[in-house]
Structure formats: C-alpha cells, structure tokens
XYZ file of N, CA and C in Angstrom:
840
model
N -17.723 23.184 3.595
C -17.879 21.733 3.566
C -17.082 21.127 2.417
N -17.155 21.760 1.230
C -16.410 21.247 0.073
C -14.916 21.310 0.327
N -14.460 22.422 0.950
C -13.039 22.559 1.250
C -12.586 21.445 2.180
N -13.409 21.182 3.225
C -13.036 20.135 4.169
C -13.026 18.770 3.495
N -14.007 18.517 2.595
C -14.068 17.266 1.857
C -12.810 17.083 1.024
N -12.418 18.115 0.297
C -11.226 18.032 -0.542
C -9.971 17.835 0.294
N -9.881 18.545 1.430
C -8.707 18.405 2.279
C -8.647 17.020 2.894
N -9.792 16.498 3.307
C -9.811 15.159 3.892
C -9.345 14.124 2.864
N -9.826 14.255 1.642
C -9.399 13.335 0.582
C -7.889 13.416 0.379
N -7.364 14.635 0.350
C -5.921 14.822 0.183
C -5.152 14.186 1.330
N -5.627 14.387 2.560
C -4.925 13.852 3.731
C -4.965 12.330 3.765
N -6.100 11.725 3.365
C -6.191 10.269 3.290
C -5.189 9.731 2.277
N -5.130 10.366 1.108
C -4.209 9.922 0.066
C -2.754 10.063 0.498
N -2.433 11.190 1.119
C -1.068 11.416 1.593
C -0.695 10.405 2.665
N -1.555 10.253 3.667
C -1.237 9.395 4.813
C -1.146 7.924 4.415
N -2.006 7.480 3.485
C -1.925 6.084 3.048
C -0.602 5.805 2.352
N -0.169 6.722 1.504
C 1.100 6.517 0.804
C 2.281 6.555 1.779
N 2.166 7.350 2.815
C 3.246 7.431 3.791
C 3.292 6.214 4.707
N 2.136 5.624 5.010
C 2.077 4.568 6.021
C 1.808 3.175 5.455
N 1.198 3.091 4.265
C 0.876 1.782 3.714
C -0.265 1.091 4.427
N -1.025 1.843 5.215
C -2.147 1.270 5.964
C -3.315 2.237 5.903
N -4.438 1.766 5.365
C -5.620 2.619 5.295
C -6.168 2.905 6.687
N -6.131 1.909 7.568
C -6.616 2.105 8.934
C -5.795 3.163 9.651
N -4.463 3.087 9.523
C -3.601 4.086 10.167
C -3.797 5.455 9.534
N -4.003 5.489 8.204
C -4.227 6.769 7.527
C -5.485 7.441 8.048
N -6.539 6.673 8.251
C -7.780 7.230 8.788
C -7.577 7.777 10.194
N -6.770 7.064 10.987
C -6.465 7.544 12.349
C -5.685 8.852 12.305
N -4.745 8.947 11.356
C -3.949 10.173 11.230
C -4.839 11.354 10.866
N -5.747 11.151 9.935
C -6.643 12.236 9.515
C -7.536 12.664 10.680
N -8.024 11.696 11.440
C -8.855 12.025 12.606
C -8.063 12.840 13.627
N -6.820 12.430 13.866
C -5.976 13.156 14.818
C -5.669 14.557 14.303
N -5.431 14.676 13.002
C -5.110 15.985 12.418
C -6.275 16.955 12.585
N -7.482 16.499 12.276
C -8.658 17.369 12.425
C -8.952 17.667 13.889
N -8.659 16.711 14.767
C -8.854 16.972 16.204
C -7.954 18.116 16.663
N -6.721 18.142 16.155
C -5.802 19.229 16.517
C -6.273 20.564 15.932
N -6.833 20.498 14.707
C -7.337 21.727 14.096
C -8.497 22.311 14.903
N -9.456 21.472 15.265
C -10.638 21.965 15.973
C -10.327 22.309 17.430
N -9.171 21.843 17.926
C -8.760 22.208 19.286
C -8.142 23.600 19.338
N -7.803 24.161 18.165
C -7.239 25.514 18.133
C -8.319 26.539 18.479
N -7.961 27.578 19.219
C -8.920 28.664 19.457
C -9.300 29.323 18.134
N -10.507 29.857 18.012
C -10.957 30.472 16.755
C -10.006 31.530 16.215
N -9.397 32.318 17.105
C -8.489 33.361 16.614
C -7.232 32.757 16.005
N -6.778 31.602 16.543
C -5.622 30.922 15.956
C -5.980 30.369 14.578
N -7.169 29.792 14.456
C -7.597 29.275 13.157
C -7.651 30.384 12.115
N -8.210 31.517 12.505
C -8.337 32.634 11.553
C -6.975 33.184 11.153
N -5.991 33.049 12.027
C -4.654 33.595 11.749
C -3.852 32.712 10.785
N -4.315 31.497 10.545
C -3.608 30.576 9.646
C -4.021 30.882 8.207
N -3.071 31.355 7.422
C -3.369 31.813 6.064
C -3.862 30.677 5.169
N -3.279 29.489 5.332
C -3.663 28.346 4.500
C -3.963 27.149 5.395
N -5.246 26.952 5.757
C -5.594 25.784 6.582
C -5.167 24.459 5.939
N -5.262 24.375 4.609
C -4.863 23.144 3.939
C -3.401 22.822 4.146
N -2.538 23.847 4.043
C -1.106 23.641 4.262
C -0.842 23.252 5.712
N -1.581 23.866 6.631
C -1.422 23.543 8.060
C -1.797 22.087 8.308
N -2.920 21.646 7.745
C -3.366 20.265 7.933
C -2.360 19.279 7.332
N -1.826 19.608 6.160
C -0.840 18.736 5.521
C 0.414 18.610 6.365
N 0.869 19.726 6.922
C 2.055 19.711 7.767
C 1.840 18.843 9.003
N 0.705 19.026 9.653
C 0.418 18.250 10.868
C 0.308 16.762 10.538
N -0.445 16.422 9.496
C -0.613 15.012 9.122
C 0.732 14.377 8.771
N 1.571 15.106 8.042
C 2.882 14.571 7.651
C 3.756 14.320 8.872
N 3.714 15.214 9.833
C 4.514 15.037 11.049
C 4.006 13.871 11.890
N 2.683 13.720 11.950
C 2.122 12.570 12.674
C 2.565 11.279 11.988
N 2.519 11.256 10.658
C 2.969 10.081 9.910
C 4.451 9.805 10.137
N 5.250 10.843 10.163
C 6.695 10.685 10.382
C 6.952 10.023 11.731
N 6.227 10.455 12.752
C 6.367 9.838 14.075
C 5.926 8.372 14.036
N 4.815 8.098 13.349
C 4.313 6.730 13.269
C 5.261 5.819 12.504
N 5.894 6.351 11.462
C 6.840 5.540 10.690
C 8.017 5.111 11.562
N 8.450 5.983 12.449
C 9.537 5.621 13.354
C 9.149 4.497 14.294
N 7.952 4.576 14.871
C 7.502 3.539 15.795
C 7.080 2.271 15.067
N 6.670 2.403 13.797
C 6.230 1.231 13.033
C 7.357 0.230 12.861
N 8.567 0.702 12.721
C 9.703 -0.208 12.548
C 9.845 -1.114 13.763
N 9.631 -0.548 14.947
C 9.717 -1.340 16.175
C 8.565 -2.339 16.225
N 7.342 -1.881 15.878
C 6.178 -2.767 15.909
C 6.347 -3.926 14.924
N 6.918 -3.659 13.768
C 7.017 -4.700 12.748
C 8.092 -5.727 13.071
N 9.010 -5.375 13.962
C 9.966 -6.372 14.425
C 9.266 -7.452 15.249
N 8.107 -7.093 15.836
C 7.343 -8.054 16.638
C 6.208 -8.684 15.835
N 6.026 -8.244 14.608
C 4.935 -8.747 13.763
C 5.200 -10.199 13.396
N 4.157 -11.027 13.434
C 4.307 -12.440 13.109
C 4.356 -12.608 11.589
N 5.500 -13.076 11.080
C 5.657 -13.265 9.646
C 5.974 -11.967 8.919
N 5.699 -11.963 7.629
C 5.999 -10.813 6.781
C 4.885 -9.758 6.878
N 5.272 -8.474 6.814
C 4.307 -7.380 6.819
C 4.174 -6.847 5.396
N 2.931 -6.830 4.879
C 2.647 -6.314 3.540
C 1.710 -5.123 3.695
N 1.905 -4.057 2.924
C 0.982 -2.920 2.998
C -0.469 -3.354 2.812
N -1.372 -2.642 3.461
C -2.795 -2.967 3.390
C -3.332 -2.695 1.986
N -3.922 -3.699 1.332
C -4.425 -3.486 -0.035
C -5.718 -2.675 -0.030
N -5.895 -1.861 -1.053
C -7.134 -1.088 -1.171
C -7.830 -1.450 -2.485
N -9.164 -1.588 -2.435
C -9.942 -1.901 -3.637
C -10.427 -0.629 -4.309
N -11.125 -0.788 -5.425
C -11.936 0.320 -5.919
C -12.932 0.647 -4.819
N -13.065 1.916 -4.473
C -13.837 2.280 -3.291
C -15.085 3.068 -3.667
N -16.251 2.430 -3.557
C -17.483 3.110 -3.947
C -18.077 3.998 -2.860
N -17.479 4.012 -1.662
C -18.084 4.723 -0.535
C -17.909 6.231 -0.592
N -17.783 6.836 0.588
C -17.649 8.285 0.737
C -16.448 8.787 -0.055
N -16.647 9.737 -0.984
C -15.519 10.253 -1.773
C -14.381 10.790 -0.907
N -14.694 11.292 0.281
C -13.654 11.856 1.140
C -12.703 10.796 1.657
N -13.136 9.523 1.648
C -12.314 8.452 2.198
C -11.651 7.601 1.120
N -11.764 8.015 -0.131
C -11.211 7.213 -1.211
C -9.731 7.505 -1.425
N -8.992 6.436 -1.677
C -7.596 6.578 -2.072
C -7.555 6.630 -3.596
N -6.903 7.648 -4.134
C -6.747 7.749 -5.586
C -5.820 6.635 -6.044
N -6.319 5.780 -6.942
C -5.572 4.607 -7.365
C -4.730 4.929 -8.589
N -3.427 5.073 -8.372
C -2.495 5.317 -9.469
C -1.208 4.560 -9.183
N -0.166 4.812 -9.979
C 1.090 4.070 -9.832
C 1.714 4.238 -8.446
N 1.417 5.364 -7.781
C 2.051 5.616 -6.481
C 1.404 4.842 -5.337
N 0.394 3.998 -5.646
C -0.146 3.111 -4.617
C -0.083 1.650 -5.050
N 0.588 1.353 -6.162
C 0.734 -0.046 -6.546
C 1.486 -0.777 -5.437
N 1.208 -2.072 -5.287
C 1.850 -2.823 -4.204
C 3.369 -2.813 -4.359
N 3.850 -2.919 -5.601
C 5.294 -2.895 -5.825
C 5.897 -1.574 -5.354
N 5.204 -0.481 -5.631
C 5.665 0.851 -5.230
C 5.681 0.966 -3.712
N 4.600 0.521 -3.062
C 4.528 0.630 -1.604
C 5.572 -0.232 -0.908
N 5.849 -1.399 -1.480
C 6.867 -2.277 -0.887
C 8.249 -1.618 -0.962
N 8.534 -0.940 -2.079
C 9.801 -0.202 -2.176
C 9.848 0.911 -1.127
N 8.725 1.598 -0.934
C 8.683 2.654 0.075
C 9.009 2.108 1.463
N 8.613 0.854 1.723
C 8.871 0.247 3.026
C 10.365 0.090 3.295
N 11.167 0.043 2.234
C 12.616 -0.132 2.409
C 13.327 1.180 2.739
N 12.601 2.304 2.689
C 13.202 3.617 2.909
C 13.177 3.998 4.382
N 14.041 4.931 4.739
C 13.953 5.505 6.072
C 12.701 6.381 6.136
N 12.172 6.638 7.343
C 10.997 7.522 7.432
C 11.206 8.867 6.756
N 12.382 9.470 6.948
C 12.636 10.789 6.354
C 12.681 10.706 4.832
N 13.289 9.640 4.276
C 13.314 9.456 2.823
C 11.899 9.339 2.273
N 11.106 8.543 2.945
C 9.744 8.287 2.465
C 8.912 9.560 2.460
N 8.994 10.323 3.543
C 8.214 11.558 3.640
C 8.693 12.570 2.609
N 10.013 12.724 2.473
C 10.544 13.696 1.515
C 10.146 13.329 0.091
N 10.253 12.058 -0.252
C 9.929 11.622 -1.615
C 8.442 11.787 -1.911
N 7.587 11.319 -1.013
C 6.141 11.388 -1.260
C 5.673 12.838 -1.336
N 6.126 13.674 -0.412
C 5.686 15.067 -0.423
C 6.162 15.797 -1.683
N 7.417 15.559 -2.078
C 7.959 16.297 -3.223
C 7.573 15.671 -4.561
N 7.861 14.379 -4.736
C 7.696 13.761 -6.053
C 6.247 13.385 -6.369
N 5.467 13.053 -5.350
C 4.084 12.634 -5.597
C 3.117 13.796 -5.422
N 3.323 14.612 -4.369
C 2.383 15.695 -4.082
C 2.928 17.087 -4.401
N 4.108 17.134 -5.007
C 4.645 18.367 -5.602
C 4.859 19.499 -4.592
N 5.241 19.182 -3.368
C 5.608 20.224 -2.416
C 7.062 20.626 -2.665
N 7.370 21.882 -2.423
C 8.742 22.355 -2.601
C 9.629 21.764 -1.508
N 10.934 21.731 -1.762
C 11.847 21.218 -0.751
C 11.888 22.130 0.482
N 11.579 23.402 0.295
C 11.489 24.301 1.452
C 10.338 23.874 2.356
N 9.210 23.509 1.747
C 8.059 23.034 2.526
C 8.366 21.687 3.175
N 9.026 20.815 2.435
C 9.380 19.503 2.977
C 10.328 19.651 4.159
N 11.280 20.581 4.032
C 12.260 20.801 5.090
C 11.590 21.213 6.396
N 10.563 22.038 6.297
C 9.847 22.482 7.500
C 9.167 21.307 8.193
N 8.690 20.356 7.418
C 7.990 19.203 7.973
C 8.967 18.181 8.550
N 10.033 17.893 7.797
C 10.980 16.852 8.195
C 11.972 17.344 9.244
N 12.177 18.656 9.294
C 13.125 19.198 10.260
C 14.554 19.119 9.797
N 14.764 19.175 8.475
C 16.110 19.181 7.907
C 16.192 20.314 6.895
N 17.375 20.556 6.376
C 17.538 21.633 5.405
C 16.941 21.225 4.065
N 16.577 22.214 3.217
C 16.086 21.873 1.879
C 17.081 21.027 1.090
N 18.375 21.312 1.239
C 19.385 20.534 0.520
C 19.390 19.081 0.985
N 19.256 18.886 2.293
C 19.212 17.522 2.824
C 17.977 16.785 2.334
N 16.851 17.489 2.269
C 15.609 16.876 1.780
C 15.718 16.516 0.307
N 16.436 17.344 -0.443
C 16.659 17.045 -1.860
C 17.448 15.745 -1.995
N 18.436 15.553 -1.142
C 19.227 14.321 -1.159
C 18.387 13.111 -0.760
N 17.516 13.297 0.243
C 16.637 12.204 0.675
C 15.730 11.756 -0.468
N 15.136 12.731 -1.153
C 14.234 12.412 -2.257
C 14.989 11.758 -3.410
N 16.201 12.214 -3.657
C 17.009 11.647 -4.737
C 17.348 10.186 -4.453
N 17.706 9.898 -3.192
C 18.005 8.516 -2.798
C 16.782 7.633 -2.960
N 15.629 8.154 -2.537
C 14.381 7.399 -2.666
C 14.026 7.173 -4.130
N 14.270 8.164 -4.948
C 13.930 8.091 -6.369
C 14.697 6.961 -7.057
N 15.952 6.770 -6.661
C 16.758 5.711 -7.264
C 16.168 4.338 -6.947
N 15.614 4.187 -5.747
C 15.008 2.897 -5.395
C 13.723 2.663 -6.190
N 12.934 3.704 -6.329
C 11.656 3.595 -7.027
C 11.869 3.310 -8.507
N 12.974 3.771 -9.054
C 13.249 3.571 -10.482
C 13.320 2.096 -10.849
N 13.544 1.238 -9.855
C 13.641 -0.195 -10.134
C 12.278 -0.854 -10.283
N 11.198 -0.142 -9.943
C 9.850 -0.719 -10.067
C 9.474 -0.785 -11.543
N 9.181 -1.981 -12.081
C 8.881 -2.099 -13.509
C 7.551 -1.437 -13.858
N 7.460 -0.972 -15.087
C 6.222 -0.367 -15.567
C 5.677 -1.203 -16.715
N 4.559 -1.875 -16.460
C 3.910 -2.718 -17.467
C 2.486 -2.215 -17.639
N 2.023 -1.993 -18.879
C 0.653 -1.499 -19.091
C -0.384 -2.355 -18.384
N -1.426 -1.702 -17.859
C -2.451 -2.401 -17.085
C -3.115 -3.515 -17.889
N -3.308 -3.272 -19.189
C -3.962 -4.301 -20.014
C -3.101 -5.557 -20.097
N -1.779 -5.378 -20.232
C -0.877 -6.527 -20.275
C -0.852 -7.247 -18.936
N -0.842 -6.474 -17.838
C -0.889 -7.073 -16.500
C -2.160 -7.897 -16.339
N -3.279 -7.329 -16.800
C -4.564 -8.015 -16.655
C -4.559 -9.337 -17.400
N -3.953 -9.374 -18.585
C -3.888 -10.612 -19.366
C -3.104 -11.679 -18.609
N -1.989 -11.285 -18.014
C -1.151 -12.236 -17.281
C -1.878 -12.746 -16.040
N -2.499 -11.827 -15.288
C -3.217 -12.216 -14.072
C -4.401 -13.112 -14.408
N -5.104 -12.797 -15.500
C -6.240 -13.635 -15.918
C -5.763 -15.039 -16.301
N -4.629 -15.111 -16.983
C -4.074 -16.417 -17.357
C -3.663 -17.203 -16.115
N -3.128 -16.510 -15.096
C -2.767 -17.163 -13.836
C -4.018 -17.734 -13.170
N -5.093 -16.966 -13.154
C -6.359 -17.415 -12.564
C -6.852 -18.683 -13.253
N -6.833 -18.679 -14.575
C -7.315 -19.840 -15.328
C -6.441 -21.071 -15.065
N -5.126 -20.870 -15.020
C -4.215 -21.993 -14.773
C -4.429 -22.560 -13.381
N -4.622 -21.679 -12.384
C -4.871 -22.112 -11.008
C -6.157 -22.943 -10.952
N -7.225 -22.400 -11.555
C -8.521 -23.073 -11.487
C -8.503 -24.421 -12.214
N -7.689 -24.509 -13.268
C -7.603 -25.750 -14.032
C -6.555 -26.706 -13.465
N -5.847 -26.284 -12.410
C -4.746 -27.076 -11.844
C -3.731 -27.438 -12.929
N -3.487 -26.473 -13.809
C -2.586 -26.690 -14.942
C -1.175 -26.240 -14.546
N -0.394 -27.196 -14.079
C 0.958 -26.889 -13.586
C 1.832 -26.320 -14.696
N 1.729 -26.897 -15.887
C 2.546 -26.415 -16.999
C 2.251 -24.967 -17.331
N 0.980 -24.584 -17.308
C 0.602 -23.201 -17.608
C 1.102 -22.261 -16.504
N 1.028 -22.719 -15.250
C 1.532 -21.888 -14.153
C 3.025 -21.644 -14.301
N 3.760 -22.687 -14.599
C 5.212 -22.556 -14.766
C 5.535 -21.568 -15.878
N 4.767 -21.621 -16.963
C 5.019 -20.731 -18.097
C 4.738 -19.276 -17.755
N 3.875 -19.041 -16.785
C 3.508 -17.673 -16.416
C 4.422 -17.062 -15.363
N 5.188 -17.893 -14.666
C 5.999 -17.423 -13.555
C 7.454 -17.242 -13.961
N 8.039 -16.143 -13.525
C 9.468 -15.923 -13.714
C 10.238 -16.996 -12.940
N 11.364 -17.493 -13.455
C 12.118 -18.521 -12.720
C 12.464 -18.114 -11.288
N 12.639 -16.814 -11.056
C 13.001 -16.332 -9.714
C 11.812 -15.740 -8.974
N 10.590 -16.130 -9.352
C 9.389 -15.574 -8.739
C 9.417 -15.744 -7.216
N 8.829 -14.769 -6.524
C 8.765 -14.797 -5.064
C 7.325 -14.588 -4.612
N 6.885 -15.388 -3.657
C 5.571 -15.221 -3.036
C 5.776 -14.814 -1.586
N 5.137 -13.725 -1.187
C 5.182 -13.261 0.193
C 3.760 -13.207 0.726
N 3.546 -13.815 1.876
C 2.215 -13.861 2.474
C 2.216 -13.125 3.805
N 1.058 -12.549 4.148
C 0.898 -11.788 5.391
C -0.370 -12.262 6.086
N -0.162 -13.047 7.153
C -1.290 -13.494 7.966
C -1.356 -12.797 9.305
N -0.282 -12.094 9.647
C -0.251 -11.345 10.897
C -0.372 -12.189 12.139
N -0.175 -13.501 12.027
C -0.336 -14.380 13.177
C -1.788 -14.684 13.493
N -2.707 -14.176 12.668
C -4.138 -14.362 12.920
C -4.731 -15.501 12.105
N -4.138 -15.789 10.943
C -4.556 -16.915 10.104
C -3.301 -17.607 9.594
N -3.480 -18.791 9.043
C -2.344 -19.536 8.524
C -1.724 -18.819 7.326
N -0.413 -18.691 7.341
C 0.326 -18.099 6.220
C 1.795 -18.453 6.395
N 2.490 -18.648 5.273
C 3.928 -18.931 5.359
C 4.624 -17.725 5.990
N 5.589 -17.982 6.847
C 6.223 -16.907 7.606
C 7.380 -16.250 6.861
N 7.882 -16.925 5.835
C 8.993 -16.376 5.067
C 8.654 -16.446 3.572
N 9.215 -15.555 2.761
C 8.939 -15.602 1.318
C 9.321 -16.941 0.705
N 8.533 -17.379 -0.273
C 8.817 -18.595 -1.033
C 9.455 -18.154 -2.345
N 10.597 -18.694 -2.661
C 11.363 -18.224 -3.815
C 11.592 -19.339 -4.817
N 11.498 -18.992 -6.101
C 11.771 -19.948 -7.170
C 10.511 -20.597 -7.688
N 10.463 -20.796 -9.006
C 9.237 -21.268 -9.642
C 8.810 -22.643 -9.132
N 9.753 -23.548 -8.887
C 9.384 -24.884 -8.433
C 8.720 -24.842 -7.066
N 9.313 -24.081 -6.150
C 8.752 -23.972 -4.804
C 7.393 -23.291 -4.829
N 7.254 -22.266 -5.657
C 5.992 -21.517 -5.713
C 4.887 -22.389 -6.286
N 5.172 -23.139 -7.347
C 4.157 -24.010 -7.946
C 3.753 -25.108 -6.962
N 4.715 -25.647 -6.243
C 4.408 -26.678 -5.242
C 3.506 -26.104 -4.149
N 3.816 -24.906 -3.719
C 3.006 -24.244 -2.687
C 1.592 -23.969 -3.200
N 1.468 -23.510 -4.445
C 0.157 -23.219 -5.023
C -0.694 -24.480 -5.112
N -0.071 -25.594 -5.494
C -0.807 -26.854 -5.596
C -1.279 -27.326 -4.229
N -0.414 -27.200 -3.214
C -0.791 -27.602 -1.858
C -1.925 -26.731 -1.337
N -1.834 -25.442 -1.615
C -2.853 -24.505 -1.139
C -4.211 -24.819 -1.764
N -4.216 -25.088 -3.066
C -5.470 -25.401 -3.752
C -6.101 -26.660 -3.174
N -5.253 -27.633 -2.785
C -5.770 -28.870 -2.204
C -6.334 -28.687 -0.811
N -5.774 -27.725 -0.059
C -6.224 -27.503 1.325
C -7.446 -26.602 1.412
N -7.760 -25.884 0.332
C -8.843 -24.912 0.383
C -9.911 -25.237 -0.664
N -10.689 -26.283 -0.417
C -11.751 -26.618 -1.374
C -12.836 -25.536 -1.366
N -13.480 -25.388 -2.510
C -14.562 -24.409 -2.582
C -14.084 -22.974 -2.676
N -12.804 -22.792 -3.005
C -12.250 -21.446 -3.117
C -12.677 -20.815 -4.442
N -13.088 -19.559 -4.385
C -13.474 -18.823 -5.588
C -12.462 -17.719 -5.853
N -11.997 -17.625 -7.091
C -11.047 -16.576 -7.488
C -11.785 -15.529 -8.317
N -11.639 -14.278 -7.944
C -12.295 -13.195 -8.655
C -11.263 -12.180 -9.117
N -11.402 -11.677 -10.326
C -10.528 -10.615 -10.812
C -10.980 -9.291 -10.213
N -10.068 -8.601 -9.572
C -10.373 -7.327 -8.941
C -9.195 -6.366 -9.106
N -9.476 -5.090 -8.991
C -8.407 -4.089 -8.966
C -7.846 -4.016 -7.553
N -6.548 -4.225 -7.433
C -5.860 -4.173 -6.141
C -4.834 -3.049 -6.209
N -5.064 -1.994 -5.444
C -4.161 -0.840 -5.461
C -3.953 -0.307 -6.879
N -5.045 -0.259 -7.627
C -4.995 0.313 -8.968
C -4.441 -0.597 -10.032
N -4.111 -1.847 -9.667
C -3.533 -2.787 -10.623
C -4.379 -4.058 -10.676
N -4.322 -4.800 -11.788
C -5.063 -6.061 -11.857
C -4.594 -7.028 -10.776
N -5.531 -7.581 -10.042
C -5.224 -8.525 -8.978
C -6.320 -9.556 -8.856
N -6.232 -10.375 -7.815
C -7.221 -11.416 -7.577
C -7.664 -11.399 -6.122
N -8.909 -11.773 -5.913
C -9.460 -11.919 -4.568
C -9.909 -13.361 -4.405
N -9.477 -13.988 -3.304
C -9.906 -15.352 -2.994
C -11.037 -15.284 -1.976
N -12.136 -15.967 -2.286
C -13.261 -16.015 -1.360
C -13.614 -17.456 -1.043
N -13.973 -17.673 0.205
C -14.419 -18.986 0.645
C -15.731 -18.794 1.399
N -16.762 -19.479 0.942
C -18.102 -19.329 1.521
C -18.536 -17.862 1.533
N -18.184 -17.143 0.454
C -18.605 -15.758 0.310
C -17.789 -14.754 1.094
N -16.755 -15.201 1.808
C -15.922 -14.315 2.628
C -14.554 -14.162 1.980
N -14.067 -12.939 1.870
C -12.733 -12.706 1.319
C -11.683 -13.194 2.311
N -10.841 -14.129 1.879
C -9.817 -14.692 2.762
C -8.407 -14.296 2.338
N -8.247 -13.881 1.080
C -6.922 -13.488 0.589
C -7.084 -12.483 -0.544
N -6.218 -11.477 -0.550
C -6.116 -10.559 -1.682
C -4.722 -10.726 -2.277
N -4.674 -10.977 -3.583
C -3.406 -11.206 -4.274
C -3.050 -10.001 -5.145
N -1.856 -9.486 -4.941
C -1.307 -8.430 -5.791
C -0.109 -9.002 -6.539
N 0.125 -8.508 -7.748
C 1.152 -9.085 -8.611
C 2.115 -8.023 -9.124
N 3.359 -8.442 -9.310
C 4.329 -7.636 -10.044
C 4.674 -8.413 -11.302
N 4.632 -7.736 -12.420
C 4.806 -8.398 -13.717
C 5.933 -7.722 -14.487
N 6.789 -8.527 -15.085
C 7.830 -8.022 -15.976
C 7.695 -8.758 -17.297
N 7.429 -7.994 -18.367
C 7.171 -8.634 -19.647
C 5.871 -9.412 -19.568
N 5.942 -10.727 -19.818
C 4.742 -11.564 -19.729
C 4.872 -12.592 -18.609
N 5.728 -12.298 -17.621
C 5.951 -13.217 -16.504
C 5.673 -12.525 -15.166
N 5.152 -13.293 -14.243
C 4.920 -12.797 -12.882
C 6.208 -12.941 -12.085
N 6.671 -11.834 -11.503
C 7.917 -11.860 -10.734
C 7.683 -11.866 -9.221
N 6.566 -11.235 -8.787
C 6.251 -11.200 -7.352
C 4.755 -11.400 -7.160
N 4.403 -12.129 -6.109
C 3.010 -12.260 -5.683
C 2.959 -11.918 -4.206
N 2.086 -10.989 -3.860
C 1.860 -10.642 -2.459
C 0.480 -11.148 -2.070
N 0.419 -11.981 -1.047
C -0.844 -12.576 -0.606
C -1.190 -12.029 0.772
N -2.138 -11.123 0.830
C -2.553 -10.532 2.099
C -3.691 -11.369 2.663
N -3.446 -11.998 3.831
C -4.440 -12.863 4.465
C -4.866 -12.349 5.841
N -4.125 -11.406 6.380
C -4.469 -10.843 7.686
C -5.882 -10.249 7.623
N -6.842 -10.812 8.352
C -8.227 -10.323 8.233
C -8.399 -8.865 8.625
N -7.515 -8.349 9.463
C -7.601 -6.933 9.838
C -7.304 -6.020 8.658
N -6.568 -6.537 7.659
C -6.243 -5.754 6.472
C -7.245 -5.967 5.339
N -8.206 -6.851 5.560
C -9.162 -7.194 4.503
C -10.540 -6.596 4.743
N -10.682 -5.739 5.752
C -12.007 -5.220 6.077
C -12.638 -4.406 4.941
N -11.864 -3.667 4.090
C -12.535 -2.967 2.981
C -13.019 -3.901 1.879
N -12.643 -5.190 1.943
C -12.954 -6.122 0.857
C -14.199 -6.959 1.173
C-alpha cells in the first residue's frame, strides 16, 4: 500500500508537470494503473521495477496527450493557462509537490516546447532520469534526448528567480492598491511592459487576448473592479508562489498568479475557467 501511495504521488507530480492540468494528470494516473492491473499476474511478477514501468507508461500517455492537446487548444476560446494548484490538504497521494518546477511562469515556458522537449526536460532535469531511460520513453536516441533537454533548458533559463518573501511583499502591495483603488500605487508596482493574460475557456467572461502595457493593464483593472462589486481578495499560495484568489459571494471566481522581476510585476495570469478552479 505504501509503495502504491508513493508511486501514485510520483505519477501525479510527473503528469501535472508534463500536462499543466491536474484533471488530465489524474486521468493519466488512472489509465496507467488500469494498464498495470490489466496485466496477468505472471507478467506483473516478471517486471523487475513496477515503479519504472508505471513511470514509462504514464510518460508515454502524457506524450500522446501533449500531441493532441495542441490541436484541442487551437479550438480553445481565448488564451489557455495551465491549471493552478493550491496548497492541498487532501489525500497525500493526490498532492502536487509545490516547488519552482510548478510555478506558473515555469509551466507557461513548458507550454512553448514541443512534446518531446517537454518530456525529455521534465524526466531528466526535474525527475533525474538518465537519457537512456528518457530515450526509451520518447523513442529517440539518448543523444537526441540530450539535445531536446538542452534546448528546453535554454528556454527555462529565462524564468526569473525572485525569493518568495519578496514576491509576497509585491503581491500584498498589489492587493492593497487594488482594494484602495490607488491607481498611482498600482502603476508603481507594475513593470512598464506588464502583460495580463486571462483564461475563461469560453465559459465565463474574460479578455480573449493578452493586455499589454501598464496603462492598458491599469485601465482594465479599474474597469474590472467597477464591474465586480463585493469582490474579496485573499492571499493564497498559487503553484507554490504567492498569489491571490478572488471570491464573490464566497465562491472562487479567479485565481491570480504573478511573475515578478525585482520589485515590479511583469506578468499576471488570471484563471477564470471554472473547470480549472474546482480545487479552490
């Protein structure tokens, strides 16, 4: 039971990083275990490392899903943002380990990679699998997988690293400025080239394209505050980083994730799609 618990936790963490969706990660883990239990007992006993077998199967299922996801997202209404995860008090087997490799900025960079790049990088750089093991999963040579991971690594290197305490100070100041309708304070907190990206999935109102530039973002924030009376802002951990949750009448309507450089906010991701807010 403990072995299965540990393996399930590992598979959830792996699949979420590969797919950017907790719901899809849970489906992958369910499918992986279904394939395991469908094996005849003698086949199961012949597998020297069940954990390695489960990881291989889950990674291949994710690789297939990443290929089809690109087609699905071409039909997605508006911008697609990875599903945010909170601190998770539930079943330990279903928890995503919250570290730098699940920050929203990190996941968004992963979205720019090819499926093979993403799988090679996550398996090798995050989960420490050898390139020989990665090659077996991806179906390419170890040398090719090394190149895939190297290409992915260069993209990830652009993700800024700001201490969590500093991020929290900036996000808290943003919350106070929003609540006080203090335009000057908001402008001071935002990078001149700040970008806001919202994800409503066609299910709720959300801007369909990113809003760029401090003037446009402040104007949008002021309009939003005017249209949503009774909105409550709460400080919460979003993908292991300081973030905000918007609630209206006790219901979570938006989760905000931030990218910070120095003491300025450079990116805001606003997840409004209710299907992505079920853990909140």
